[in-house]
PDB file of C-alpha atoms in Angstrom:
ATOM      1  CA  UNK A   1       0.000   0.000   0.000  1.00  0.00           C
ATOM      2  CA  UNK A   2       1.087   3.562  -0.597  1.00  0.00           C
ATOM      3  CA  UNK A   3      -0.451   6.991  -0.214  1.00  0.00           C
ATOM      4  CA  UNK A   4      -0.544   9.891  -2.637  1.00  0.00           C
ATOM      5  CA  UNK A   5      -2.056  13.342  -2.925  1.00  0.00           C
ATOM      6  CA  UNK A   6      -4.416  14.777  -5.505  1.00  0.00           C
ATOM      7  CA  UNK A   7      -5.110  18.128  -7.093  1.00  0.00           C
ATOM      8  CA  UNK A   8      -8.337  18.056  -9.083  1.00  0.00           C
ATOM      9  CA  UNK A   9      -6.998  20.778 -11.365  1.00  0.00           C
ATOM     10  CA  UNK A  10      -3.607  19.163 -12.065  1.00  0.00           C
ATOM     11  CA  UNK A  11      -3.266  15.414 -12.581  1.00  0.00           C
ATOM     12  CA  UNK A  12       0.526  15.666 -12.627  1.00  0.00           C
ATOM     13  CA  UNK A  13       0.552  16.209  -8.867  1.00  0.00           C
ATOM     14  CA  UNK A  14      -0.695  12.697  -8.206  1.00  0.00           C
ATOM     15  CA  UNK A  15       1.028  11.195 -11.269  1.00  0.00           C
ATOM     16  CA  UNK A  16       4.469  12.090 -10.008  1.00  0.00           C
ATOM     17  CA  UNK A  17       3.549  11.359  -6.420  1.00  0.00           C
ATOM     18  CA  UNK A  18       2.531   7.835  -7.438  1.00  0.00           C
ATOM     19  CA  UNK A  19       5.664   7.292  -9.537  1.00  0.00           C
ATOM     20  CA  UNK A  20       7.804   8.459  -6.623  1.00  0.00           C
ATOM     21  CA  UNK A  21       6.168   6.201  -4.056  1.00  0.00           C
ATOM     22  CA  UNK A  22       6.107   3.302  -6.532  1.00  0.00           C
ATOM     23  CA  UNK A  23       9.883   3.618  -6.777  1.00  0.00           C
ATOM     24  CA  UNK A  24      10.112   3.172  -3.015  1.00  0.00           C
ATOM     25  CA  UNK A  25       7.752   0.214  -3.226  1.00  0.00           C
ATOM     26  CA  UNK A  26       9.722  -1.501  -5.984  1.00  0.00           C
ATOM     27  CA  UNK A  27      12.863  -1.256  -3.878  1.00  0.00           C
ATOM     28  CA  UNK A  28      11.122  -2.792  -0.864  1.00  0.00           C
ATOM     29  CA  UNK A  29       9.666  -5.554  -3.046  1.00  0.00           C
ATOM     30  CA  UNK A  30      13.109  -6.296  -4.471  1.00  0.00           C
ATOM     31  CA  UNK A  31      14.831  -6.837  -1.129  1.00  0.00           C
ATOM     32  CA  UNK A  32      15.666 -10.517  -0.434  1.00  0.00           C
ATOM     33  CA  UNK A  33      12.426 -11.944   0.938  1.00  0.00           C
ATOM     34  CA  UNK A  34      14.136 -14.706   2.900  1.00  0.00           C
ATOM     35  CA  UNK A  35      16.287 -12.104   4.666  1.00  0.00           C
ATOM     36  CA  UNK A  36      13.475  -9.838   5.889  1.00  0.00           C
ATOM     37  CA  UNK A  37      14.062  -8.856   9.491  1.00  0.00           C
ATOM     38  CA  UNK A  38      17.828  -8.894   9.059  1.00  0.00           C
ATOM     39  CA  UNK A  39      20.165  -6.216   7.644  1.00  0.00           C
ATOM     40  CA  UNK A  40      20.285  -8.130   4.348  1.00  0.00           C
ATOM     41  CA  UNK A  41      16.542  -7.563   4.044  1.00  0.00           C
ATOM     42  CA  UNK A  42      16.772  -3.821   4.607  1.00  0.00           C
ATOM     43  CA  UNK A  43      17.540  -0.874   2.345  1.00  0.00           C
ATOM     44  CA  UNK A  44      21.169   0.196   2.143  1.00  0.00           C
ATOM     45  CA  UNK A  45      20.388   3.743   3.266  1.00  0.00           C
ATOM     46  CA  UNK A  46      17.723   6.421   3.067  1.00  0.00           C
ATOM     47  CA  UNK A  47      19.691   8.099   0.283  1.00  0.00           C
ATOM     48  CA  UNK A  48      19.655   4.889  -1.751  1.00  0.00           C
ATOM     49  CA  UNK A  49      15.925   4.528  -1.070  1.00  0.00           C
ATOM     50  CA  UNK A  50      15.294   8.048  -2.350  1.00  0.00           C
ATOM     51  CA  UNK A  51      17.402   7.318  -5.424  1.00  0.00           C
ATOM     52  CA  UNK A  52      14.938   4.616  -6.413  1.00  0.00           C
ATOM     53  CA  UNK A  53      11.920   6.862  -6.020  1.00  0.00           C
ATOM     54  CA  UNK A  54      13.512   9.815  -7.784  1.00  0.00           C
ATOM     55  CA  UNK A  55      14.741   7.612 -10.639  1.00  0.00           C
ATOM     56  CA  UNK A  56      11.250   6.389 -11.505  1.00  0.00           C
ATOM     57  CA  UNK A  57       9.678   9.778 -10.871  1.00  0.00           C
ATOM     58  CA  UNK A  58      12.124  11.926 -12.804  1.00  0.00           C
ATOM     59  CA  UNK A  59      14.427   9.907 -15.032  1.00  0.00           C
ATOM     60  CA  UNK A  60      11.574   7.739 -16.319  1.00  0.00           C
ATOM     61  CA  UNK A  61       8.440   9.767 -15.646  1.00  0.00           C
ATOM     62  CA  UNK A  62       9.618  13.117 -16.979  1.00  0.00           C
ATOM     63  CA  UNK A  63      11.316  11.747 -20.087  1.00  0.00           C
ATOM     64  CA  UNK A  64      10.400  12.265 -23.746  1.00  0.00           C
ATOM     65  CA  UNK A  65       9.805   8.543 -24.000  1.00  0.00           C
ATOM     66  CA  UNK A  66       7.346   8.376 -21.121  1.00  0.00           C
ATOM     67  CA  UNK A  67       5.156  11.198 -22.373  1.00  0.00           C
ATOM     68  CA  UNK A  68       5.250  10.142 -26.012  1.00  0.00           C
ATOM     69  CA  UNK A  69       4.432   6.470 -25.416  1.00  0.00           C
ATOM     70  CA  UNK A  70       1.808   6.987 -22.701  1.00  0.00           C
ATOM     71  CA  UNK A  71       0.152   9.966 -24.352  1.00  0.00           C
ATOM     72  CA  UNK A  72      -2.742   8.047 -25.996  1.00  0.00           C
ATOM     73  CA  UNK A  73      -3.684   6.546 -22.622  1.00  0.00           C
ATOM     74  CA  UNK A  74      -3.393   9.872 -20.825  1.00  0.00           C
ATOM     75  CA  UNK A  75      -5.467  11.645 -23.461  1.00  0.00           C
ATOM     76  CA  UNK A  76      -8.243   9.066 -23.074  1.00  0.00           C
ATOM     77  CA  UNK A  77      -8.131   9.233 -19.284  1.00  0.00           C
ATOM     78  CA  UNK A  78      -8.123  13.033 -19.140  1.00  0.00           C
ATOM     79  CA  UNK A  79     -10.463  14.601 -21.719  1.00  0.00           C
ATOM     80  CA  UNK A  80      -9.305  18.059 -20.641  1.00  0.00           C
ATOM     81  CA  UNK A  81      -6.070  17.343 -22.505  1.00  0.00           C
ATOM     82  CA  UNK A  82      -7.943  17.605 -25.816  1.00  0.00           C
ATOM     83  CA  UNK A  83      -6.244  20.167 -28.000  1.00  0.00           C
ATOM     84  CA  UNK A  84      -2.842  19.508 -26.467  1.00  0.00           C
ATOM     85  CA  UNK A  85      -0.080  17.124 -27.495  1.00  0.00           C
ATOM     86  CA  UNK A  86       2.496  15.035 -25.672  1.00  0.00           C
ATOM     87  CA  UNK A  87       5.326  17.500 -26.198  1.00  0.00           C
ATOM     88  CA  UNK A  88       3.380  20.355 -24.643  1.00  0.00           C
ATOM     89  CA  UNK A  89       2.692  18.246 -21.567  1.00  0.00           C
ATOM     90  CA  UNK A  90       6.296  17.032 -21.434  1.00  0.00           C
ATOM     91  CA  UNK A  91       7.422  20.647 -21.407  1.00  0.00           C
ATOM     92  CA  UNK A  92       4.894  21.488 -18.699  1.00  0.00           C
ATOM     93  CA  UNK A  93       6.093  18.548 -16.601  1.00  0.00           C
ATOM     94  CA  UNK A  94       9.671  19.799 -16.857  1.00  0.00           C
ATOM     95  CA  UNK A  95       9.128  23.555 -16.703  1.00  0.00           C
ATOM     96  CA  UNK A  96      11.705  25.364 -14.584  1.00  0.00           C
ATOM     97  CA  UNK A  97      10.222  27.970 -12.262  1.00  0.00           C
ATOM     98  CA  UNK A  98      10.631  29.073  -8.671  1.00  0.00           C
ATOM     99  CA  UNK A  99       7.888  27.830  -6.357  1.00  0.00           C
ATOM    100  CA  UNK A 100       7.054  27.674  -2.662  1.00  0.00           C
ATOM    101  CA  UNK A 101       6.317  23.962  -2.237  1.00  0.00           C
ATOM    102  CA  UNK A 102       9.191  21.483  -2.212  1.00  0.00           C
ATOM    103  CA  UNK A 103       7.234  18.474  -3.493  1.00  0.00           C
ATOM    104  CA  UNK A 104       6.030  20.509  -6.482  1.00  0.00           C
ATOM    105  CA  UNK A 105       9.429  22.005  -7.312  1.00  0.00           C
ATOM    106  CA  UNK A 106      11.100  21.325 -10.648  1.00  0.00           C
ATOM    107  CA  UNK A 107      14.328  19.350 -10.776  1.00  0.00           C
ATOM    108  CA  UNK A 108      16.568  22.352 -11.382  1.00  0.00           C
ATOM    109  CA  UNK A 109      15.423  24.272  -8.288  1.00  0.00           C
ATOM    110  CA  UNK A 110      14.502  21.296  -6.086  1.00  0.00           C
ATOM    111  CA  UNK A 111      17.830  21.006  -4.318  1.00  0.00           C
ATOM    112  CA  UNK A 112      17.674  24.666  -3.293  1.00  0.00           C
ATOM    113  CA  UNK A 113      14.637  23.680  -1.222  1.00  0.00           C
ATOM    114  CA  UNK A 114      16.767  20.983   0.391  1.00  0.00           C
ATOM    115  CA  UNK A 115      19.663  23.364   1.008  1.00  0.00           C
ATOM    116  CA  UNK A 116      17.296  25.748   2.787  1.00  0.00           C
ATOM    117  CA  UNK A 117      16.030  23.028   5.112  1.00  0.00           C
ATOM    118  CA  UNK A 118      19.485  21.631   5.772  1.00  0.00           C
ATOM    119  CA  UNK A 119      20.897  24.997   6.752  1.00  0.00           C
ATOM    120  CA  UNK A 120      17.952  25.765   9.026  1.00  0.00           C
ATOM    121  CA  UNK A 121      17.829  22.389  10.756  1.00  0.00           C
ATOM    122  CA  UNK A 122      21.573  22.557  11.370  1.00  0.00           C
ATOM    123  CA  UNK A 123      21.007  25.832  13.189  1.00  0.00           C
ATOM    124  CA  UNK A 124      18.045  24.403  15.094  1.00  0.00           C
ATOM    125  CA  UNK A 125      20.052  21.410  16.278  1.00  0.00           C
ATOM    126  CA  UNK A 126      23.028  23.539  17.312  1.00  0.00           C
ATOM    127  CA  UNK A 127      20.782  25.898  19.260  1.00  0.00           C
ATOM    128  CA  UNK A 128      21.764  28.850  17.101  1.00  0.00           C
ATOM    129  CA  UNK A 129      18.145  29.173  15.918  1.00  0.00           C
ATOM    130  CA  UNK A 130      15.124  29.037  18.223  1.00  0.00           C
ATOM    131  CA  UNK A 131      11.920  27.366  17.031  1.00  0.00           C
ATOM    132  CA  UNK A 132       9.961  30.571  17.610  1.00  0.00           C
ATOM    133  CA  UNK A 133      12.283  32.345  15.170  1.00  0.00           C
ATOM    134  CA  UNK A 134      12.063  29.655  12.488  1.00  0.00           C
ATOM    135  CA  UNK A 135       9.336  31.287  10.337  1.00  0.00           C
ATOM    136  CA  UNK A 136      11.296  34.503   9.968  1.00  0.00           C
ATOM    137  CA  UNK A 137      14.562  32.687   9.301  1.00  0.00           C
ATOM    138  CA  UNK A 138      12.839  30.471   6.723  1.00  0.00           C
ATOM    139  CA  UNK A 139      11.302  33.421   4.895  1.00  0.00           C
ATOM    140  CA  UNK A 140      14.588  35.334   4.846  1.00  0.00           C
ATOM    141  CA  UNK A 141      16.616  32.422   3.491  1.00  0.00           C
ATOM    142  CA  UNK A 142      13.891  31.487   0.996  1.00  0.00           C
ATOM    143  CA  UNK A 143      14.014  34.995  -0.417  1.00  0.00           C
ATOM    144  CA  UNK A 144      17.794  34.725  -0.703  1.00  0.00           C
ATOM    145  CA  UNK A 145      17.842  31.303  -2.387  1.00  0.00           C
ATOM    146  CA  UNK A 146      14.702  31.378  -4.530  1.00  0.00           C
ATOM    147  CA  UNK A 147      13.806  35.054  -4.777  1.00  0.00           C
ATOM    148  CA  UNK A 148      10.239  34.680  -3.499  1.00  0.00           C
ATOM    149  CA  UNK A 149       8.438  36.266  -0.562  1.00  0.00           C
ATOM    150  CA  UNK A 150       6.712  33.511   1.422  1.00  0.00           C
ATOM    151  CA  UNK A 151       3.040  34.511   1.935  1.00  0.00           C
ATOM    152  CA  UNK A 152       2.262  32.271   4.921  1.00  0.00           C
ATOM    153  CA  UNK A 153       3.706  29.459   7.024  1.00  0.00           C
ATOM    154  CA  UNK A 154       1.609  26.841   5.209  1.00  0.00           C
ATOM    155  CA  UNK A 155       3.729  27.577   2.158  1.00  0.00           C
ATOM    156  CA  UNK A 156       6.752  28.081   4.362  1.00  0.00           C
ATOM    157  CA  UNK A 157       8.143  26.259   7.365  1.00  0.00           C
ATOM    158  CA  UNK A 158       4.994  24.197   8.067  1.00  0.00           C
ATOM    159  CA  UNK A 159       4.665  22.539   4.654  1.00  0.00           C
ATOM    160  CA  UNK A 160       6.606  19.359   5.512  1.00  0.00           C
ATOM    161  CA  UNK A 161       5.879  16.668   8.094  1.00  0.00           C
ATOM    162  CA  UNK A 162       9.511  15.746   8.729  1.00  0.00           C
ATOM    163  CA  UNK A 163      10.437  18.056  11.599  1.00  0.00           C
ATOM    164  CA  UNK A 164       7.101  17.490  13.349  1.00  0.00           C
ATOM    165  CA  UNK A 165       7.856  13.762  13.286  1.00  0.00           C
ATOM    166  CA  UNK A 166      11.379  14.269  14.561  1.00  0.00           C
ATOM    167  CA  UNK A 167      12.861  13.564  11.139  1.00  0.00           C
ATOM    168  CA  UNK A 168      15.808  15.920  11.445  1.00  0.00           C
ATOM    169  CA  UNK A 169      18.589  15.165   8.978  1.00  0.00           C
ATOM    170  CA  UNK A 170      16.253  13.458   6.496  1.00  0.00           C
ATOM    171  CA  UNK A 171      16.033  16.204   3.881  1.00  0.00           C
ATOM    172  CA  UNK A 172      19.595  15.752   2.527  1.00  0.00           C
ATOM    173  CA  UNK A 173      18.679  12.190   1.560  1.00  0.00           C
ATOM    174  CA  UNK A 174      16.546  13.654  -1.241  1.00  0.00           C
ATOM    175  CA  UNK A 175      19.558  15.383  -2.756  1.00  0.00           C
ATOM    176  CA  UNK A 176      21.628  12.228  -2.283  1.00  0.00           C
ATOM    177  CA  UNK A 177      18.785  10.413  -4.029  1.00  0.00           C
ATOM    178  CA  UNK A 178      18.821  12.860  -6.928  1.00  0.00           C
ATOM    179  CA  UNK A 179      22.571  12.509  -7.402  1.00  0.00           C
ATOM    180  CA  UNK A 180      22.453   8.733  -7.124  1.00  0.00           C
ATOM    181  CA  UNK A 181      19.471   8.317  -9.446  1.00  0.00           C
ATOM    182  CA  UNK A 182      21.270  10.106 -12.278  1.00  0.00           C
ATOM    183  CA  UNK A 183      24.464   8.167 -11.519  1.00  0.00           C
ATOM    184  CA  UNK A 184      22.577   4.866 -11.763  1.00  0.00           C
ATOM    185  CA  UNK A 185      20.618   6.015 -14.816  1.00  0.00           C
ATOM    186  CA  UNK A 186      23.755   6.701 -16.814  1.00  0.00           C
ATOM    187  CA  UNK A 187      25.329   3.420 -15.695  1.00  0.00           C
ATOM    188  CA  UNK A 188      22.239   1.452 -16.722  1.00  0.00           C
ATOM    189  CA  UNK A 189      22.338   3.006 -20.185  1.00  0.00           C
ATOM    190  CA  UNK A 190      26.033   2.152 -20.513  1.00  0.00           C
ATOM    191  CA  UNK A 191      25.483  -1.481 -19.558  1.00  0.00           C
ATOM    192  CA  UNK A 192      22.182  -2.019 -21.391  1.00  0.00           C
ATOM    193  CA  UNK A 193      22.593  -0.798 -24.996  1.00  0.00           C
ATOM    194  CA  UNK A 194      18.958  -1.568 -25.809  1.00  0.00           C
ATOM    195  CA  UNK A 195      17.548   0.132 -22.728  1.00  0.00           C
ATOM    196  CA  UNK A 196      16.196   3.209 -24.476  1.00  0.00           C
ATOM    197  CA  UNK A 197      14.459   1.089 -27.107  1.00  0.00           C
ATOM    198  CA  UNK A 198      12.833  -0.923 -24.308  1.00  0.00           C
ATOM    199  CA  UNK A 199      11.638   2.238 -22.577  1.00  0.00           C
ATOM    200  CA  UNK A 200      10.239   3.477 -25.884  1.00  0.00           C
ATOM    201  CA  UNK A 201       8.159   0.264 -26.005  1.00  0.00           C
ATOM    202  CA  UNK A 202       6.948   0.839 -22.428  1.00  0.00           C
ATOM    203  CA  UNK A 203       8.981  -2.179 -21.383  1.00  0.00           C
ATOM    204  CA  UNK A 204      10.463  -1.303 -18.004  1.00  0.00           C
ATOM    205  CA  UNK A 205      11.589  -4.806 -17.099  1.00  0.00           C
ATOM    206  CA  UNK A 206      15.213  -4.392 -18.287  1.00  0.00           C
ATOM    207  CA  UNK A 207      15.645  -1.292 -16.127  1.00  0.00           C
ATOM    208  CA  UNK A 208      13.916  -2.851 -13.139  1.00  0.00           C
ATOM    209  CA  UNK A 209      15.925  -6.048 -13.574  1.00  0.00           C
ATOM    210  CA  UNK A 210      19.162  -4.070 -13.620  1.00  0.00           C
ATOM    211  CA  UNK A 211      18.179  -2.254 -10.415  1.00  0.00           C
ATOM    212  CA  UNK A 212      17.153  -5.555  -8.829  1.00  0.00           C
ATOM    213  CA  UNK A 213      20.578  -7.035  -9.591  1.00  0.00           C
ATOM    214  CA  UNK A 214      22.725  -4.003  -8.822  1.00  0.00           C
ATOM    215  CA  UNK A 215      20.892  -2.445  -5.853  1.00  0.00           C
ATOM    216  CA  UNK A 216      17.867  -4.273  -4.459  1.00  0.00           C
ATOM    217  CA  UNK A 217      19.315  -7.776  -4.095  1.00  0.00           C
ATOM    218  CA  UNK A 218      22.134  -6.648  -1.823  1.00  0.00           C
ATOM    219  CA  UNK A 219      20.017  -5.194   0.959  1.00  0.00           C
ATOM    220  CA  UNK A 220      22.366  -3.634   3.506  1.00  0.00           C
ATOM    221  CA  UNK A 221      25.321  -5.867   2.672  1.00  0.00           C
ATOM    222  CA  UNK A 222      27.397  -2.844   1.647  1.00  0.00           C
ATOM    223  CA  UNK A 223      27.750   0.749   2.767  1.00  0.00           C
ATOM    224  CA  UNK A 224      25.858   3.056   0.419  1.00  0.00           C
ATOM    225  CA  UNK A 225      28.997   4.478  -1.182  1.00  0.00           C
ATOM    226  CA  UNK A 226      30.437   1.023  -1.767  1.00  0.00           C
ATOM    227  CA  UNK A 227      27.153  -0.187  -3.240  1.00  0.00           C
ATOM    228  CA  UNK A 228      27.076   2.697  -5.711  1.00  0.00           C
ATOM    229  CA  UNK A 229      30.691   2.122  -6.708  1.00  0.00           C
ATOM    230  CA  UNK A 230      30.071  -1.586  -7.205  1.00  0.00           C
ATOM    231  CA  UNK A 231      26.897  -0.982  -9.215  1.00  0.00           C
ATOM    232  CA  UNK A 232      28.291   1.679 -11.525  1.00  0.00           C
ATOM    233  CA  UNK A 233      32.056   1.229 -11.476  1.00  0.00           C
ATOM    234  CA  UNK A 234      32.444   4.808 -10.245  1.00  0.00           C
ATOM    235  CA  UNK A 235      32.157   6.597  -6.898  1.00  0.00           C
ATOM    236  CA  UNK A 236      29.206   8.924  -6.507  1.00  0.00           C
ATOM    237  CA  UNK A 237      29.856  12.454  -7.736  1.00  0.00           C
ATOM    238  CA  UNK A 238      27.567  15.275  -8.897  1.00  0.00           C
ATOM    239  CA  UNK A 239      28.678  15.216 -12.533  1.00  0.00           C
ATOM    240  CA  UNK A 240      26.072  12.722 -13.732  1.00  0.00           C
ATOM    241  CA  UNK A 241      23.218  14.707 -12.219  1.00  0.00           C
ATOM    242  CA  UNK A 242      24.559  18.011 -13.515  1.00  0.00           C
ATOM    243  CA  UNK A 243      24.883  16.448 -16.966  1.00  0.00           C
ATOM    244  CA  UNK A 244      21.292  15.206 -16.837  1.00  0.00           C
ATOM    245  CA  UNK A 245      19.985  18.629 -15.784  1.00  0.00           C
ATOM    246  CA  UNK A 246      22.053  20.454 -18.406  1.00  0.00           C
ATOM    247  CA  UNK A 247      20.703  18.170 -21.130  1.00  0.00           C
ATOM    248  CA  UNK A 248      17.164  18.676 -19.871  1.00  0.00           C
ATOM    249  CA  UNK A 249      17.492  22.465 -20.044  1.00  0.00           C
ATOM    250  CA  UNK A 250      18.926  22.198 -23.562  1.00  0.00           C
ATOM    251  CA  UNK A 251      16.024  19.986 -24.622  1.00  0.00           C
ATOM    252  CA  UNK A 252      13.503  22.399 -23.133  1.00  0.00           C
ATOM    253  CA  UNK A 253      15.153  25.310 -24.912  1.00  0.00           C
ATOM    254  CA  UNK A 254      15.031  23.571 -28.285  1.00  0.00           C
ATOM    255  CA  UNK A 255      12.329  24.526 -30.742  1.00  0.00           C
ATOM    256  CA  UNK A 256      10.248  21.595 -31.988  1.00  0.00           C
TER     257      UNK A 256
END
């Protein structure tokens, strides 16, 4: 079971929420069943877990291939899309713009939302920032990083559940997940020459099988960094993710 959220005026909100949570679910389903309850039956780290969700959400779900091949089904399911085409919706799904809500942020600005939270929670933990002063500190840093004036705390420091649940230190796992997802994505394409053709046929089994073999099957046998190095042949670095984002911006800037 998994939960999602809906916006009756924008189906992409739930679409990408479902893809994200499905990525988490696929990882959990791929852990060695006979090792459940032991470290070998657990995820390698929260960052690795987020890499699986962000890979399916963004690398697969926001791709040309996804929108082009699923467009007939989407058009039938959502009559309001009449008069539009797959490329218009692909561009809308990848539009780069500053926004208040982290879970609705585009890939290019998303990690600024994480940086904001990381800097603030570091100050909260150290005692340098008092909880009563958090809204003002949030709004000031948000203006600095994203250039927007936060209208209320619902779109500011109260939008996430993490701190209320005691989940301090969790937010950086999303950025680790972003970096790792692009790292794995490029490695999968290097090792599976026919991967793109499979994705174009809506055949996701080769990609899932590769993730099962390289990531899921190992549980917590290795430290996260060692697992990534073993899976891809390279240590984790930001270059793969930067390359993916640069290519995305170039694609968006191109004239069809």
